């Protein structure tokens, strides 16, 4: 069974990397290819076109896609947030003076894409701190390019995840001002694995096998950090030493409707959607 899985270059996708590299997919009869995509927004169209069969999609992109009429569903959880282990920070360029959330007014803040996971959460974080999100200039910059763009002074800050936070700090370009994702309630969804309703209907065993392989990978990550970092470096195209101090995300195949609703509410408050979505967990 050939399955092309789309991912973005973040540590949240480690479960798929490990399942592929250690043969957890293969032993279940799944011939999986791992394909890097520009961002989460590019995955729903690729799923509909069947150029991808599964996509590791950021939660807000799933919500937007469903309200836009895309027939995609979650087949497995990917990662979630805890206060103790948030997966994203606001990294501020060296020389830019930020002492409070209000200091972001008038600044140029990068995200992988507008309406993306980090972008939406940053807007909500500003609002929660009594700052008008519309008074910030948002810039789209791919994660791997953020360090160079920041070094050149084209942006003042970026909302971003690992391993890029560690790389930017180690290069002396910027520093994490706040791990703002950790200011949201524990259990907030980050990435989920999705596919189309049609693919689910035609391939129920493959769906179950895919989820089972991810679960085996998640268990491996918990007890084999060194090997997992080696695999992460391979798929993220980083030198092994570049992964030494990068924290893992919180990995789980489980998803609840309450977690979906939490994102639905955030997206509505930030006017990215008008309606509600539900029953999108397979």
XYZ file of C-alpha atoms in Angstrom:
282
model
C 0.000 0.000 0.000
C 1.759 3.167 -1.189
C 1.183 6.265 0.935
C 2.764 9.655 0.359
C 2.860 11.597 3.644
C 3.340 15.359 3.557
C 5.163 17.120 6.374
C 6.606 20.505 7.272
C 10.173 20.627 8.639
C 9.390 20.752 12.352
C 10.094 18.414 15.250
C 6.339 17.785 15.578
C 6.553 15.350 12.666
C 9.111 13.123 14.403
C 6.610 10.290 14.869
C 6.275 9.847 11.111
C 10.051 10.100 10.631
C 10.699 7.357 13.194
C 7.926 5.096 11.872
C 9.379 5.390 8.377
C 13.032 5.038 9.329
C 12.633 2.069 11.675
C 10.237 0.126 9.460
C 7.125 0.467 11.635
C 5.086 1.359 8.561
C 6.699 -1.299 6.404
C 6.002 -4.184 8.776
C 2.310 -3.306 8.498
C 2.378 -3.434 4.718
C 2.589 0.343 4.219
C 5.060 1.648 1.632
C 5.381 5.205 2.959
C 7.157 8.090 1.270
C 7.854 11.209 3.363
C 7.540 14.430 1.340
C 8.425 17.896 2.631
C 5.815 20.536 1.813
C 6.186 24.346 1.873
C 3.603 24.776 4.655
C 0.414 23.273 6.068
C -1.769 25.305 3.699
C -0.376 23.387 0.731
C -1.512 20.016 2.058
C -5.331 20.001 1.795
C -5.232 20.703 -1.991
C -2.557 18.011 -2.381
C -4.752 15.550 -0.465
C -7.708 16.291 -2.728
C -5.506 15.871 -5.798
C -4.229 12.545 -4.374
C -0.604 13.643 -4.733
C -0.554 13.169 -0.950
C -2.574 10.490 0.781
C -1.824 11.741 4.312
C -0.780 15.188 5.526
C 0.658 16.284 8.886
C -1.410 19.455 9.121
C -1.405 22.192 11.739
C -4.719 22.278 13.609
C -5.938 25.709 12.408
C -5.382 24.732 8.774
C -7.596 21.702 9.308
C -10.348 23.917 10.768
C -10.114 26.419 7.904
C -10.111 23.630 5.326
C -13.239 22.028 6.758
C -15.153 25.308 6.858
C -13.984 25.911 3.287
C -15.574 22.656 2.143
C -12.506 20.409 2.012
C -13.631 16.849 2.944
C -10.682 15.974 5.180
C -10.600 14.334 8.589
C -8.124 13.555 11.349
C -6.906 9.950 11.301
C -4.376 10.346 14.111
C -3.188 12.869 16.605
C 0.310 14.190 16.148
C 1.362 16.604 18.876
C -0.178 18.740 21.593
C 0.930 21.543 23.886
C 1.652 21.617 27.608
C 2.725 24.535 29.773
C 5.820 22.586 30.771
C 6.750 21.754 27.183
C 5.423 24.338 24.709
C 6.383 23.880 21.074
C 6.684 27.486 19.945
C 8.170 30.825 20.940
C 8.368 34.444 19.876
C 11.984 34.912 18.844
C 13.117 38.541 18.821
C 16.022 39.829 16.734
C 19.024 41.006 18.706
C 18.856 44.776 19.110
C 15.051 44.955 19.037
C 13.707 46.163 22.369
C 10.702 44.135 23.547
C 9.727 44.390 27.202
C 6.007 43.669 27.032
C 3.407 42.416 24.524
C 2.528 46.048 23.716
C 6.028 46.533 22.301
C 5.113 44.361 19.309
C 2.844 47.129 17.996
C 4.364 48.413 14.756
C 6.851 45.541 14.533
C 7.295 43.118 11.624
C 6.633 39.608 12.919
C 7.175 36.575 10.700
C 5.239 33.314 10.606
C 5.425 30.392 8.208
C 2.118 31.568 6.724
C -0.714 33.900 7.611
C -3.459 31.951 9.337
C -0.969 29.268 10.347
C -0.638 27.679 13.782
C 1.949 30.093 15.182
C 0.370 33.115 13.501
C -3.127 32.472 14.847
C -1.877 31.720 18.351
C 0.256 34.871 18.364
C -2.740 36.982 17.397
C -4.772 35.381 20.193
C -1.883 35.848 22.659
C -1.721 39.556 21.822
C -5.472 39.909 22.307
C -5.287 38.046 25.619
C -2.666 40.602 26.679
C -4.879 43.565 25.670
C -2.928 44.340 22.493
C -4.716 44.880 19.173
C -3.378 42.147 16.816
C -4.145 44.379 13.818
C -1.438 46.828 14.919
C 1.305 44.295 14.123
C 2.662 43.729 10.603
C 2.690 40.024 9.737
C 5.181 38.634 7.227
C 5.272 35.170 5.657
C 8.731 33.562 5.864
C 9.493 29.848 5.537
C 10.916 28.355 8.728
C 14.348 27.502 7.280
C 14.777 31.089 6.022
C 13.804 32.924 9.231
C 17.335 33.108 10.633
C 18.762 34.702 7.482
C 15.858 37.117 7.082
C 16.181 38.125 10.729
C 19.943 38.578 10.418
C 19.379 40.948 7.497
C 17.027 43.071 9.618
C 13.973 42.455 7.429
C 11.894 41.252 10.389
C 11.877 42.187 14.063
C 10.633 38.880 15.411
C 9.236 35.518 14.403
C 6.767 33.040 15.834
C 8.420 29.702 15.239
C 9.075 26.215 16.582
C 11.906 23.780 16.973
C 14.546 23.085 15.754
C 14.672 26.625 14.372
C 14.486 28.416 17.728
C 17.637 26.666 18.919
C 19.433 27.317 15.632
C 18.633 31.051 15.687
C 19.796 31.371 19.290
C 22.978 29.379 18.683
C 23.784 31.602 15.680
C 23.465 34.689 17.876
C 20.790 36.212 15.642
C 17.917 36.375 18.109
C 16.546 35.045 21.351
C 13.263 33.537 22.492
C 11.387 36.374 24.211
C 8.550 34.142 25.421
C 7.424 30.584 24.880
C 3.959 31.973 24.294
C 2.385 28.719 23.111
C 2.753 27.517 26.708
C 0.393 30.286 27.826
C -2.502 28.322 26.311
C -4.278 25.481 28.145
C -2.608 22.086 28.311
C -3.764 19.709 25.608
C -4.093 22.271 22.810
C -3.621 20.444 19.501
C -0.622 21.310 17.385
C -0.242 18.939 14.421
C -2.616 16.180 13.336
C -2.457 13.577 10.589
C -5.238 13.990 8.043
C -6.608 12.471 4.876
C -9.740 12.736 2.769
C -13.063 11.151 3.669
C -12.913 9.220 0.399
C -9.485 7.746 1.194
C -10.700 6.725 4.671
C -13.714 4.941 3.166
C -11.581 3.057 0.631
C -8.682 2.187 2.953
C -9.931 1.529 6.504
C -7.168 -0.994 7.261
C -4.438 1.342 6.045
C -5.855 4.082 8.289
C -5.734 1.779 11.312
C -2.268 0.495 10.442
C -0.922 4.020 9.955
C -2.153 5.089 13.386
C -0.775 1.935 14.996
C 2.657 2.538 13.437
C 2.688 6.124 14.739
C 1.840 4.881 18.213
C 4.766 2.457 18.109
C 7.003 5.336 16.969
C 5.786 7.589 19.792
C 6.616 4.897 22.340
C 10.062 4.497 20.786
C 10.735 8.246 21.038
C 9.955 8.221 24.774
C 12.654 5.658 25.544
C 15.206 6.231 22.757
C 15.964 9.946 22.620
C 19.447 9.650 21.112
C 18.354 7.514 18.160
C 15.241 9.662 17.701
C 17.395 12.806 17.485
C 19.548 11.100 14.867
C 16.440 10.319 12.796
C 15.114 13.868 13.252
C 18.383 15.336 11.986
C 18.190 13.112 8.904
C 14.683 14.170 7.869
C 15.074 17.804 8.884
C 18.385 17.931 6.986
C 20.382 19.152 9.970
C 23.789 18.095 11.298
C 23.340 15.665 14.215
C 24.924 18.142 16.637
C 22.225 20.630 15.648
C 19.614 18.416 17.329
C 21.408 17.832 20.639
C 19.608 20.517 22.643
C 16.310 20.560 20.759
C 13.392 19.454 22.968
C 10.904 16.987 21.576
C 7.209 17.835 21.298
C 4.414 16.007 23.121
C 3.413 13.106 20.867
C 0.077 11.270 20.982
C -2.198 9.518 18.493
C -5.258 10.487 20.559
C -7.550 13.396 19.660
C -10.795 14.500 21.297
C -13.652 16.610 19.987
C -12.985 19.003 22.888
C -9.515 19.660 21.452
C -11.052 20.358 18.053
C -13.605 22.707 19.613
C -10.855 24.660 21.390
C -9.316 25.461 18.007
C -12.700 26.180 16.497
C -13.243 28.823 19.187
C -9.797 30.400 18.672
C -10.342 30.611 14.916
C -13.766 32.236 15.373
C -12.458 34.790 17.845
C -9.775 35.791 15.348
C -12.314 35.930 12.484
C -10.665 33.243 10.369
C -13.944 31.283 10.255
C -17.622 32.116 10.741
C -19.184 28.737 11.485
C -18.379 25.649 13.522
C -16.819 22.322 12.656
C -17.321 19.035 14.437
C -17.100 15.271 13.966
C -13.819 15.486 12.082
C -12.024 12.771 14.047
C -11.975 9.343 12.396
